[in-house]
Coordinates of C-alpha atoms in Angstrom, one line a residue:
Chain A
M11 CA 0.0 0.0 -0.1
G12 CA 1.7 3.3 -1.1
P13 CA 1.9 6.4 0.9
D14 CA -0.6 8.3 -1.4
K15 CA -3.2 5.5 -0.8
D16 CA -2.7 5.8 2.9
Q17 CA -3.1 9.4 2.8
A18 CA -6.2 9.1 0.9
I19 CA -7.7 6.7 3.4
A20 CA -6.6 8.8 6.4
G21 CA -8.3 11.8 4.6
A22 CA -11.4 10.1 4.0
G23 CA -11.5 8.8 7.6
Q24 CA -11.2 12.5 8.6
C25 CA -14.1 13.5 6.2
D26 CA -16.4 10.8 7.8
V27 CA -15.7 12.0 11.3
E28 CA -16.5 15.7 10.4
R29 CA -19.7 14.5 8.7
T30 CA -20.9 12.2 11.4
T31 CA -20.1 14.3 14.5
P32 CA -22.9 16.9 14.0
F33 CA -25.2 13.8 13.4
C34 CA -24.3 12.1 16.4
L35 CA -24.6 15.4 18.4
C36 CA -27.9 15.8 17.2
L37 CA -29.0 12.4 17.9
C38 CA -27.6 12.1 21.4
L39 CA -27.9 15.7 22.7
V40 CA -29.9 18.0 20.7
I41 CA -33.0 16.1 19.9
P42 CA -33.4 14.6 23.3
I43 CA -32.8 17.9 25.0
A44 CA -35.1 19.7 22.5
S45 CA -37.9 17.1 23.2
L46 CA -37.5 17.5 27.1
A47 CA -37.4 21.3 26.7
T48 CA -40.6 21.3 24.6
W49 CA -42.6 19.2 27.2
A50 CA -41.2 21.2 30.1
Q51 CA -42.0 24.4 28.3
R52 CA -45.6 23.4 27.7
G53 CA -46.0 22.2 31.4
I54 CA -44.6 25.5 32.8
A55 CA -46.7 27.7 30.4
G56 CA -49.8 25.6 31.3
G57 CA -49.0 26.0 35.0
R58 CA -48.8 22.3 35.4
V59 CA -45.1 22.2 36.5
S60 CA -43.5 24.4 39.0
I61 CA -39.7 24.7 39.4
N62 CA -40.2 24.8 43.1
D63 CA -41.6 21.4 43.1
L64 CA -38.4 20.1 41.7
M65 CA -36.2 21.8 44.3
Q66 CA -36.7 19.1 46.9
P67 CA -35.9 16.1 44.7
A68 CA -32.8 18.1 43.5
I69 CA -31.6 18.9 46.9
S70 CA -32.2 15.3 48.1
T71 CA -30.4 13.8 45.0
A72 CA -27.3 16.2 45.5
T73 CA -27.3 15.3 49.1
V74 CA -27.3 11.5 48.8
A75 CA -24.9 11.6 45.8
V76 CA -22.3 13.9 47.7
I77 CA -22.4 11.7 50.8
A78 CA -22.2 8.4 48.7
A79 CA -19.2 9.9 46.9
V80 CA -17.3 11.0 50.1
L81 CA -18.2 7.6 51.6
A82 CA -17.1 5.6 48.7
V83 CA -13.7 7.5 48.5
A84 CA -13.4 6.9 52.1
V85 CA -14.1 3.2 51.8
V86 CA -11.9 2.5 48.8
M87 CA -8.9 4.8 49.8
P88 CA -7.4 2.2 52.3
I89 CA -8.0 -0.6 49.7
A90 CA -6.3 1.5 47.0
I91 CA -3.3 2.3 49.4
A92 CA -3.1 -1.4 50.3
T93 CA -3.2 -2.7 46.7
T94 CA -0.6 0.0 45.4
R95 CA 1.9 -0.1 48.3
R96 CA 1.7 -3.4 50.1
P97 CA -0.3 -5.9 47.7
H98 CA -1.4 -8.8 49.5
R99 CA -4.0 -11.6 49.0
S100 CA -6.4 -9.7 51.5
S101 CA -6.0 -6.3 49.6
D102 CA -6.7 -8.1 46.2
I103 CA -9.8 -9.7 47.5
A104 CA -11.0 -6.4 48.6
A105 CA -10.2 -4.7 45.5
V106 CA -11.9 -7.7 43.6
S107 CA -15.0 -7.3 46.0
V108 CA -15.3 -3.6 45.2
I109 CA -15.3 -4.3 41.3
V110 CA -17.8 -7.0 41.7
G111 CA -20.2 -4.6 43.4
F112 CA -20.2 -2.6 40.2
A113 CA -20.6 -5.8 38.0
I114 CA -23.8 -6.7 40.0
P115 CA -27.0 -4.9 38.9
G116 CA -28.2 -2.1 41.2
L117 CA -31.5 -3.8 41.8
V118 CA -29.9 -7.1 42.9
I119 CA -27.7 -5.1 45.4
A120 CA -30.8 -3.2 46.7
L121 CA -32.7 -6.5 46.9
A122 CA -29.9 -8.2 48.9
L123 CA -29.6 -5.3 51.5
A124 CA -33.5 -5.2 51.8
V125 CA -33.6 -8.9 52.5
F126 CA -30.4 -8.7 54.8
T127 CA -31.5 -6.0 56.9
L128 CA -35.0 -7.3 57.2
N129 CA -33.9 -10.5 58.4
T130 CA -31.1 -9.2 60.8
P131 CA -32.9 -8.0 64.0
V132 CA -30.3 -5.4 64.9
L133 CA -30.2 -4.0 61.3
K134 CA -34.0 -3.8 60.9
G135 CA -34.0 -0.2 61.6
L136 CA -31.9 0.4 58.7
Y137 CA -34.4 -0.7 56.0
Q138 CA -36.0 2.1 54.0
T139 CA -33.5 4.7 55.4
S140 CA -31.2 7.0 53.6
A141 CA -28.2 5.4 55.3
L142 CA -29.1 2.0 53.6
L143 CA -29.6 3.8 50.2
I144 CA -26.2 5.4 50.4
I145 CA -24.7 2.1 51.4
A146 CA -26.3 0.5 48.3
Y147 CA -24.7 3.3 46.2
V148 CA -21.2 2.9 47.8
I149 CA -21.3 -1.0 47.1
H150 CA -22.6 -0.3 43.6
F151 CA -20.3 2.5 42.5
G152 CA -17.4 2.2 44.8
S153 CA -15.3 0.7 41.9
Q154 CA -15.6 3.9 40.0
A155 CA -13.7 5.6 42.8
L156 CA -11.2 2.9 43.0
A157 CA -9.4 3.4 39.7
S158 CA -8.7 7.0 40.2
T159 CA -7.7 6.5 43.9
E160 CA -5.3 4.0 42.9
S161 CA -3.8 6.2 40.3
A162 CA -3.7 9.1 42.8
V163 CA -1.9 6.9 45.4
R164 CA 0.6 5.4 42.7
A165 CA 1.3 9.2 41.6
I166 CA 2.9 10.1 45.0
P167 CA 6.7 9.6 44.7
H168 CA 8.0 7.0 47.1
A169 CA 10.9 9.7 48.1
L170 CA 8.2 12.1 49.2
R171 CA 6.7 9.6 51.5
E172 CA 10.1 8.7 53.0
S173 CA 11.0 12.3 53.2
S174 CA 7.8 13.2 55.2
R175 CA 8.5 10.0 57.4
L176 CA 11.9 11.3 58.4
L177 CA 10.4 14.7 59.2
E178 CA 7.1 14.0 60.9
S179 CA 6.7 11.4 63.5
N180 CA 2.9 11.5 63.7
P181 CA 1.6 9.2 60.9
I182 CA -2.0 10.7 60.9
R183 CA -0.6 14.3 60.5
R184 CA 1.9 12.9 57.8
F185 CA -0.9 11.2 55.9
F186 CA -3.1 14.4 55.8
Q187 CA -0.3 16.9 55.2
V188 CA 1.4 14.9 52.4
D189 CA -0.4 11.9 51.1
F190 CA -3.9 13.1 51.2
A191 CA -3.0 16.5 50.0
L192 CA -1.3 15.1 46.9
M193 CA -4.0 12.6 46.4
R194 CA -6.8 15.2 46.5
P195 CA -7.3 15.7 42.8
G196 CA -7.5 12.1 42.1
L197 CA -9.9 11.6 45.2
V198 CA -12.1 14.5 43.8
A199 CA -12.3 12.8 40.3
G200 CA -13.2 9.4 41.8
G201 CA -15.8 10.9 44.0
G202 CA -17.1 12.9 41.1
L203 CA -17.7 9.7 39.0
V204 CA -19.5 8.1 41.9
M205 CA -21.7 11.3 42.1
L206 CA -22.3 11.2 38.6
S207 CA -23.5 7.4 38.7
T208 CA -25.4 8.0 41.8
L209 CA -27.4 11.0 40.3
K210 CA -28.7 8.7 37.6
E211 CA -29.4 5.6 39.6
L212 CA -33.0 4.4 39.6
P213 CA -33.6 0.7 40.5
A214 CA -31.9 0.7 43.8
T215 CA -33.2 4.1 44.7
L216 CA -36.9 3.1 44.0
L217 CA -36.6 -0.2 46.0
L218 CA -34.5 1.4 49.1
S219 CA -35.7 5.2 49.3
P220 CA -37.5 5.9 52.5
I221 CA -41.1 6.8 52.3
G222 CA -41.6 10.3 50.9
F223 CA -38.0 10.6 49.7
S224 CA -37.8 11.4 46.1
T225 CA -34.8 12.0 44.0
L226 CA -34.8 13.4 40.4
T227 CA -34.6 9.9 39.0
T228 CA -37.7 8.6 41.0
E229 CA -39.5 11.9 40.1
I230 CA -38.9 11.3 36.4
W231 CA -40.0 7.6 36.7
S232 CA -43.2 8.3 38.6
S233 CA -44.4 11.3 36.4
Y234 CA -43.6 9.1 33.3
E235 CA -45.5 6.2 34.7
E236 CA -48.6 8.4 35.5
G237 CA -48.2 10.0 31.9
F238 CA -47.3 13.6 33.2
Y239 CA -44.7 14.1 30.4
A240 CA -44.4 17.9 31.2
E241 CA -43.2 17.1 34.8
T242 CA -40.8 14.3 33.3
G243 CA -39.3 16.8 30.9
A244 CA -38.6 19.5 33.5
A245 CA -37.1 17.0 36.0
S246 CA -35.0 15.4 33.1
L247 CA -33.8 18.8 32.2
V248 CA -32.8 19.6 35.8
L249 CA -30.8 16.1 35.9
V250 CA -29.0 16.9 32.6
A251 CA -28.1 20.3 34.0
V252 CA -26.6 18.8 37.1
S253 CA -24.8 16.0 35.2
A254 CA -23.5 18.3 32.6
T255 CA -22.1 20.8 35.3
L256 CA -20.4 17.9 36.9
T257 CA -19.0 16.5 33.8
W258 CA -17.7 19.8 32.9
F259 CA -16.0 20.1 36.2
L260 CA -14.6 16.5 36.3
V261 CA -13.7 16.1 32.6
L262 CA -13.4 19.2 30.6
R263 CA -12.1 21.5 33.2
R264 CA -9.4 19.0 34.3
S265 CA -8.3 18.3 31.0
E266 CA -7.9 22.2 30.3
V267 CA -6.0 22.4 33.5
V268 CA -3.8 19.4 32.2
R269 CA -3.2 21.2 28.9
G270 CA -2.5 24.4 30.7
Chain B
M22 CA 27.3 34.1 50.6
L23 CA 26.4 32.0 53.7
S24 CA 25.7 33.7 56.8
A25 CA 24.8 33.0 60.5
P26 CA 25.3 29.1 60.2
D27 CA 23.3 27.4 62.8
T28 CA 25.7 25.1 64.4
F29 CA 24.9 21.8 66.3
V30 CA 26.9 18.7 67.1
G31 CA 26.9 15.7 64.8
A32 CA 26.9 12.1 66.2
A33 CA 29.3 9.2 65.4
V34 CA 27.7 6.6 63.4
S35 CA 28.8 2.9 63.6
L36 CA 27.8 0.1 61.5
N37 CA 28.7 -3.4 62.5
G38 CA 28.3 -6.4 60.2
I39 CA 25.3 -4.7 58.3
S40 CA 23.7 -6.9 55.7
V41 CA 20.7 -5.8 53.6
A42 CA 18.9 -8.3 51.2
Y43 CA 16.0 -7.9 49.0
A44 CA 13.4 -10.6 48.2
T45 CA 12.9 -11.1 44.3
D46 CA 9.7 -11.7 42.5
S47 CA 10.9 -15.4 42.1
G48 CA 11.1 -15.6 45.9
D49 CA 15.0 -15.6 45.8
S50 CA 17.1 -13.2 48.0
V51 CA 19.4 -10.7 46.6
V52 CA 22.1 -9.4 48.9
A53 CA 22.7 -5.7 48.5
V54 CA 25.0 -5.2 51.4
N55 CA 27.3 -7.9 52.8
A56 CA 28.4 -7.6 56.5
A57 CA 29.5 -4.0 56.2
D58 CA 31.5 -2.5 59.0
L59 CA 31.9 1.3 59.1
N60 CA 32.9 3.9 61.8
I61 CA 32.1 7.4 60.9
E62 CA 33.5 10.1 63.3
A63 CA 31.3 12.7 64.7
G64 CA 31.1 15.9 62.4
S65 CA 33.0 14.3 59.6
I66 CA 31.9 14.0 56.0
V67 CA 32.1 10.5 54.5
A68 CA 31.4 9.4 51.0
L69 CA 29.8 6.0 49.9
L70 CA 31.4 5.5 46.5
G71 CA 30.8 2.8 44.2
P72 CA 29.4 1.7 40.7
S73 CA 25.6 1.3 40.3
G74 CA 24.1 -1.5 42.3
C75 CA 27.0 -2.0 44.7
G76 CA 24.9 -1.4 47.8
K77 CA 25.8 2.1 48.8
T78 CA 22.3 3.4 48.8
S79 CA 21.0 0.4 50.5
L80 CA 23.7 1.1 53.1
L81 CA 22.6 4.8 53.5
R82 CA 19.0 3.8 53.8
A83 CA 19.9 1.2 56.5
I84 CA 21.4 4.2 58.5
A85 CA 18.2 6.1 58.0
G86 CA 16.0 3.1 59.0
L87 CA 14.4 3.1 55.5
E88 CA 15.8 -0.4 55.0
D89 CA 15.5 -3.2 57.7
P90 CA 19.0 -4.9 57.7
T91 CA 19.0 -8.7 57.7
A92 CA 21.9 -8.7 60.1
G93 CA 24.2 -6.4 62.0
S94 CA 23.8 -3.3 64.1
V95 CA 23.6 0.4 63.6
S96 CA 24.6 2.9 66.2
I97 CA 24.0 6.7 66.2
G98 CA 25.8 8.8 68.9
G99 CA 26.5 5.5 70.7
A100 CA 22.8 4.4 70.9
T101 CA 21.8 1.4 68.9
V102 CA 19.0 2.2 66.6
S103 CA 19.0 -1.1 64.7
S104 CA 20.3 -4.5 65.8
Q105 CA 19.5 -7.8 64.1
G106 CA 21.1 -11.4 64.4
S107 CA 21.6 -13.7 67.3
G108 CA 20.2 -11.4 69.9
K109 CA 16.8 -9.8 70.3
R110 CA 15.8 -7.4 67.6
H111 CA 16.0 -3.8 68.3
W112 CA 14.6 -1.2 65.9
V113 CA 14.2 2.5 66.3
K114 CA 11.8 4.0 63.6
P115 CA 13.2 6.3 61.0
E116 CA 11.3 9.3 62.3
K117 CA 12.8 8.7 65.8
R118 CA 16.5 8.5 64.8
N119 CA 17.1 12.2 64.4
V120 CA 18.6 11.8 60.8
G121 CA 18.0 14.2 57.9
M122 CA 18.0 13.0 54.3
V123 CA 18.3 14.7 51.1
F124 CA 17.2 12.6 48.1
Q125 CA 18.3 12.5 44.6
D126 CA 15.6 15.0 43.2
G127 CA 15.3 16.9 46.5
A128 CA 11.8 15.2 47.1
L129 CA 10.3 18.6 48.0
F130 CA 6.5 18.6 48.7
P131 CA 5.1 20.0 45.5
H132 CA 2.0 21.5 47.0
L133 CA 3.8 23.3 49.9
T134 CA 5.9 26.6 49.4
V135 CA 9.5 26.9 50.2
T136 CA 8.6 28.2 53.9
Q137 CA 6.1 25.5 54.4
N138 CA 8.5 22.8 53.2
I139 CA 11.0 24.0 55.8
V140 CA 8.3 24.4 58.6
F141 CA 7.3 20.7 57.8
G142 CA 10.9 19.9 58.8
L143 CA 10.6 21.8 61.9
R144 CA 7.4 19.9 63.2
S145 CA 9.4 17.9 65.6
M146 CA 10.4 21.1 67.4
R147 CA 7.2 22.8 67.1
K148 CA 6.1 22.4 70.6
A149 CA 9.2 24.0 71.8
L150 CA 9.0 27.1 69.4
S151 CA 6.5 29.9 69.0
R152 CA 5.3 30.8 65.7
T153 CA 7.5 33.8 65.6
E154 CA 10.6 31.5 66.4
V155 CA 9.6 29.1 63.7
L156 CA 9.4 31.8 61.2
A157 CA 12.8 33.3 62.4
R158 CA 14.4 29.9 62.1
V159 CA 13.0 29.5 58.5
D160 CA 14.6 32.9 57.6
E161 CA 17.8 31.5 59.3
L162 CA 17.8 28.5 57.2
L163 CA 17.0 30.3 53.9
D164 CA 19.7 32.6 54.7
L165 CA 22.0 29.6 55.3
V166 CA 21.3 28.3 51.8
D167 CA 21.3 31.7 50.3
L168 CA 17.7 31.6 49.3
Q169 CA 16.3 34.8 51.1
G170 CA 13.2 36.1 49.5
F171 CA 12.3 32.4 48.0
G172 CA 10.0 31.7 50.9
N173 CA 6.7 32.2 49.0
R174 CA 7.9 30.3 45.9
L175 CA 6.5 26.7 45.1
P176 CA 9.1 24.0 44.3
N177 CA 8.3 23.8 40.6
T178 CA 9.3 27.5 40.1
L179 CA 12.9 26.8 41.5
S180 CA 15.9 25.7 39.5
G181 CA 17.3 22.1 40.3
G182 CA 20.2 23.7 42.4
Q183 CA 17.6 25.9 44.3
Q184 CA 15.5 22.8 45.1
Q185 CA 18.4 20.8 46.4
R186 CA 19.3 23.8 48.7
V187 CA 15.8 23.9 49.9
A188 CA 15.8 20.2 50.5
L189 CA 19.0 20.7 52.5
A190 CA 17.6 23.5 54.5
R191 CA 14.5 21.4 55.2
S192 CA 16.5 18.6 56.3
L193 CA 18.6 20.7 58.6
A194 CA 15.6 22.3 60.2
P195 CA 15.2 19.6 63.0
Q196 CA 18.8 19.8 63.8
P197 CA 19.7 16.1 62.9
K198 CA 22.6 14.5 64.4
V199 CA 23.4 12.8 61.0
L200 CA 22.7 14.1 57.5
L201 CA 22.3 11.6 54.7
L202 CA 22.6 12.7 51.0
D203 CA 21.5 10.2 48.4
E204 CA 23.2 11.2 45.1
P205 CA 22.2 14.8 45.7
F206 CA 23.9 16.2 42.8
S207 CA 23.3 13.6 40.1
A208 CA 20.3 15.5 38.7
L209 CA 22.0 18.6 38.1
D210 CA 24.0 19.6 35.1
T211 CA 27.9 19.7 35.4
S212 CA 28.4 23.3 36.0
L213 CA 25.5 23.6 38.5
R214 CA 26.8 20.5 40.2
V215 CA 30.3 21.8 41.0
Q216 CA 28.6 24.9 42.4
V217 CA 25.9 23.4 44.4
R218 CA 28.3 20.7 45.8
A219 CA 30.7 23.4 47.0
E220 CA 28.0 25.2 48.7
V221 CA 26.6 22.1 50.3
A222 CA 30.0 21.2 51.7
R223 CA 30.5 24.6 53.1
I224 CA 27.0 24.4 54.8
V225 CA 27.6 21.0 56.4
R226 CA 31.2 22.0 57.5
D227 CA 29.7 25.3 59.0
V228 CA 26.9 23.6 60.6
G229 CA 29.1 20.5 62.0
V230 CA 26.5 17.8 61.1
T231 CA 27.8 14.3 60.5
T232 CA 27.3 13.8 56.8
V233 CA 27.2 10.5 54.8
F234 CA 26.6 10.9 51.0
V235 CA 26.3 8.4 48.3
T236 CA 27.9 9.0 44.9
H237 CA 29.3 7.1 42.0
D238 CA 31.4 10.1 40.9
Q239 CA 35.0 9.8 42.2
D240 CA 35.7 13.4 41.9
E241 CA 32.6 14.2 44.0
A242 CA 33.7 11.7 46.8
F243 CA 37.4 13.0 46.8
V244 CA 36.3 16.6 46.9
L245 CA 33.6 16.4 49.6
G246 CA 34.6 13.5 51.5
D247 CA 36.9 13.6 54.6
R248 CA 37.0 9.7 54.2
V249 CA 35.5 7.6 51.5
A250 CA 34.2 4.2 51.6
V251 CA 34.7 2.3 48.2
M252 CA 32.0 -0.4 47.7
Q253 CA 31.8 -3.0 45.1
A254 CA 29.1 -5.9 45.1
G255 CA 27.7 -5.3 48.5
N256 CA 31.3 -5.0 50.2
I257 CA 33.3 -2.2 51.5
E258 CA 36.5 -2.7 49.6
Q259 CA 38.3 0.2 51.5
F260 CA 37.5 2.9 53.8
G261 CA 40.1 5.8 54.0
T262 CA 41.1 9.3 53.2
P263 CA 41.0 10.2 49.6
D264 CA 44.9 10.3 49.7
E265 CA 45.1 6.8 51.2
L266 CA 42.7 5.4 48.6
Y267 CA 44.6 7.0 45.6
R268 CA 48.1 6.1 46.9
S269 CA 47.5 2.7 48.8
P270 CA 44.5 1.2 47.0
A271 CA 43.5 -2.1 48.9
T272 CA 43.0 -3.9 45.5
P273 CA 43.6 -3.3 41.9
W274 CA 39.9 -2.8 41.3
V275 CA 39.8 0.1 44.0
A276 CA 43.1 1.4 42.2
G277 CA 41.2 1.4 38.9
F278 CA 38.0 2.9 40.3
V279 CA 39.4 5.9 42.1
G280 CA 41.4 7.1 39.2
E281 CA 43.1 5.9 36.2
A282 CA 45.6 3.1 36.8
N283 CA 48.3 1.5 34.8
F284 CA 49.5 -2.0 36.0
V285 CA 53.0 -2.9 34.9
L286 CA 54.7 -6.3 35.7
G287 CA 57.8 -6.1 37.8
V288 CA 60.3 -8.1 39.7
V289 CA 61.0 -7.1 43.4
T290 CA 64.6 -6.4 44.1
G291 CA 66.5 -5.0 47.1
N292 CA 67.3 -6.4 50.4
D293 CA 64.1 -5.1 51.9
A294 CA 61.9 -5.7 48.9
T295 CA 60.9 -2.1 48.5
F296 CA 61.9 -1.8 44.9
A297 CA 60.6 -3.4 41.8
A298 CA 62.2 -3.5 38.3
T299 CA 59.7 -2.7 35.7
P300 CA 59.8 -1.8 31.8
I301 CA 59.6 1.8 32.9
G302 CA 62.4 1.7 35.4
V303 CA 62.8 0.9 39.1
V304 CA 59.7 1.8 41.0
T305 CA 59.7 2.4 44.8
I306 CA 57.2 0.2 46.6
E307 CA 55.7 1.6 49.6
D308 CA 52.5 -0.5 49.8
R309 CA 53.3 -4.3 49.1
R310 CA 50.1 -6.2 49.0
T311 CA 51.6 -9.5 47.5
D312 CA 52.7 -12.9 48.5
P313 CA 56.0 -12.4 50.2
N314 CA 57.5 -15.5 48.8
S315 CA 56.9 -14.3 45.1
N316 CA 59.1 -11.9 43.4
D317 CA 56.7 -11.2 40.5
V318 CA 54.4 -8.4 41.1
Q319 CA 52.1 -6.1 39.2
V320 CA 52.9 -2.4 40.1
L321 CA 50.3 0.3 40.1
V322 CA 51.6 3.4 38.2
R323 CA 49.2 6.4 37.9
P324 CA 49.5 8.2 34.5
E325 CA 50.8 11.2 36.0
Q326 CA 53.7 9.1 37.4
V327 CA 54.8 8.3 33.9
N328 CA 57.4 10.5 32.4
L329 CA 57.9 10.5 28.7
R330 CA 61.4 11.2 27.2
H331 CA 62.9 11.5 23.9
D332 CA 66.2 9.9 24.8
P333 CA 66.5 6.4 26.2
T334 CA 67.9 5.6 29.8
D335 CA 69.5 2.6 31.0
D336 CA 66.4 0.9 32.4
T337 CA 63.5 2.0 30.1
E338 CA 62.2 0.5 26.9
A339 CA 61.0 2.3 23.8
A340 CA 57.2 2.8 23.3
T341 CA 55.1 4.4 20.7
I342 CA 52.5 7.1 21.1
R343 CA 49.2 5.9 20.1
T344 CA 46.8 8.5 21.2
V345 CA 47.1 12.1 22.1
E346 CA 44.5 13.9 24.2
Y347 CA 45.2 17.5 24.8
Y348 CA 43.5 19.1 27.9
G349 CA 45.4 22.6 28.0
H350 CA 46.8 22.1 31.5
D351 CA 48.2 18.8 30.6
V352 CA 48.2 16.0 27.9
R353 CA 47.1 12.4 28.1
Y354 CA 48.9 9.9 26.0
E355 CA 48.5 6.3 25.4
V356 CA 51.9 4.5 24.7
E357 CA 52.4 1.1 23.7
L358 CA 55.4 -0.8 24.9
A359 CA 57.3 -3.5 22.7
D360 CA 55.5 -6.3 24.4
G361 CA 52.1 -4.7 23.6
T362 CA 51.4 -3.4 27.2
V363 CA 49.6 0.1 26.9
L364 CA 50.3 2.8 29.5
A365 CA 48.4 6.0 29.9
A366 CA 50.6 9.0 30.6
R367 CA 49.8 12.5 31.8
T368 CA 52.4 15.2 31.3
H369 CA 52.5 18.9 31.4
S370 CA 51.8 20.5 28.0
T371 CA 55.2 22.2 27.7
E372 CA 56.5 19.1 25.8
L373 CA 54.3 17.7 23.0
Y374 CA 54.5 14.5 21.1
A375 CA 52.6 13.4 18.1
R376 CA 51.0 10.0 17.2
G377 CA 53.6 7.5 16.1
D378 CA 56.5 9.2 18.0
I379 CA 58.9 6.9 19.8
V380 CA 59.4 7.8 23.5
Y381 CA 61.0 6.2 26.6
P382 CA 58.4 6.2 29.4
S383 CA 59.9 6.2 32.8
F384 CA 58.7 6.2 36.4
Q385 CA 58.8 9.8 37.8
S386 CA 60.9 9.3 41.0
R387 CA 61.3 12.9 42.1
Q388 CA 57.8 14.1 42.8
R389 CA 55.6 13.6 45.8
G390 CA 53.9 10.2 45.6
S391 CA 57.0 8.7 43.9
T392 CA 56.1 5.5 45.5
S393 CA 53.6 2.9 44.4
A394 CA 51.6 -0.1 45.3
A395 CA 52.2 -3.6 44.3
F396 CA 49.8 -6.5 44.0
S397 CA 50.1 -10.2 43.2
V398 CA 50.3 -11.0 39.4
D399 CA 47.3 -13.2 39.8
H400 CA 45.2 -10.1 40.3
A401 CA 45.8 -8.9 36.9
D402 CA 42.3 -9.7 35.7
A403 CA 40.5 -8.1 38.7

């Protein structure tokens, strides 16, 4: 195959990408958002949808998502440190368990937790509480924080840790002053991914939510079930806005920082 | 340049039979340091010199407590900080040993400013010092390393040499008894390296801290070190002053590692066996490390001990100039004797020879160091 032919193929590929990108953007972003916006606008214009009604589900969604993200990072951090710095069979098993949590459907995790708490007298009080819902999120999405946390741990040079050890005798202070401070960007990224997934989670949320507790996804689901497409459109738009903001913060802004 | 040095007393360091081994992935054990003994005087500067992989960094890390020796003991200021072997295991954590360490790349905390990095080093003294005293001490240390006004800078805005000086200030902040430097100048370019190492030498001498540093650069070891431990394959081959190492190396390998070395075959002569007849004349043997029953020896002759003449003398052989390297202050020649032996010679540049010239190399007997060391002939391959 000659160089001219190679260039022709590469040029054709580039041309295809240029043509298909607007099509993909239309299909994945513009059309769905336009449809949702149309429904939402009709609802707001007709007085059937109030933005105030979406405030409580939005706040609940953000609250559980933030707590789940922080907790997931806190849970996977010791595992990431162990697998990276002192790999051992037990740390490997812990890491695999975290990954398995992501492989299992959220519905199954929710069912397992529901059955487990209902059949364990001391844990019965946990059933249908926000705490159990957050535990389900952590089990299901913990692995999303694991990879970035492992990278963050690996990125700390060994000499820095040894240096801090020779200078600071308190291991906790040493950890927060050096290790944690240097890992922070990776931990934020890992926590952000958990948050993003938690915002969109539905099956476990439907099953484990406390009575009267609604998130944006449960709101979208219930209004759709009842045929209130205007409410569905408005709630979906809020969810898209929150996810987009988070995606921008986690992905686009970080890559801009990296590029300088 | 340097002012108000903060002096404190360094401690003696004693290593007895220290061995360090690492487990490999295949489950085997690789010995990095093999039963090393070393006694370092308080306040002195000692270089651990050797090729890559000889165990010098492992030995340094064993002093710091960053490696757990498999045998032997380490004492700092007379107190045992690590002891392994037949008796009960004794182990003092690195952070409790009162040693400072400067790593190859400085290992400054990138998220902290220069001042914060140095304050981190002062943490052990934090309870004893007020905030004003801490800041005054930071200023003192910045002054010591000639970085006044750099306190608010982040490490990534400093040059390599400046980073190393901050690392030095940080490691000196808690007033360690022993300062350890792990190839601290190797990441710097040549001109900066000479400048920074001169400054570091001046600072550690002013401060009076016992200093042990690792290097594979013979010049660096000789310039900075009061004494030098030459290591090879986990063993300390010789420990002595630079002059002792250069003039009386313990083995042909040490002779070759601490400078360029020629080995010429000779026959011991004289009643007290202090002379050897060689193709470049009679050499005075000061340090005989051979079998006393054998008269055949190989004699160490440094290039600057080889004199080149146009005219023959009674006891010298003709040789041909093979290479000429002109350095300005001197010229290095490689000359080939009739039997194929190649000798390196360094002479003043006042008398120049060209490739192919016939010369008569002889041993310089009238300058300081006009004696040499002799080794058994069977060491020739070492």
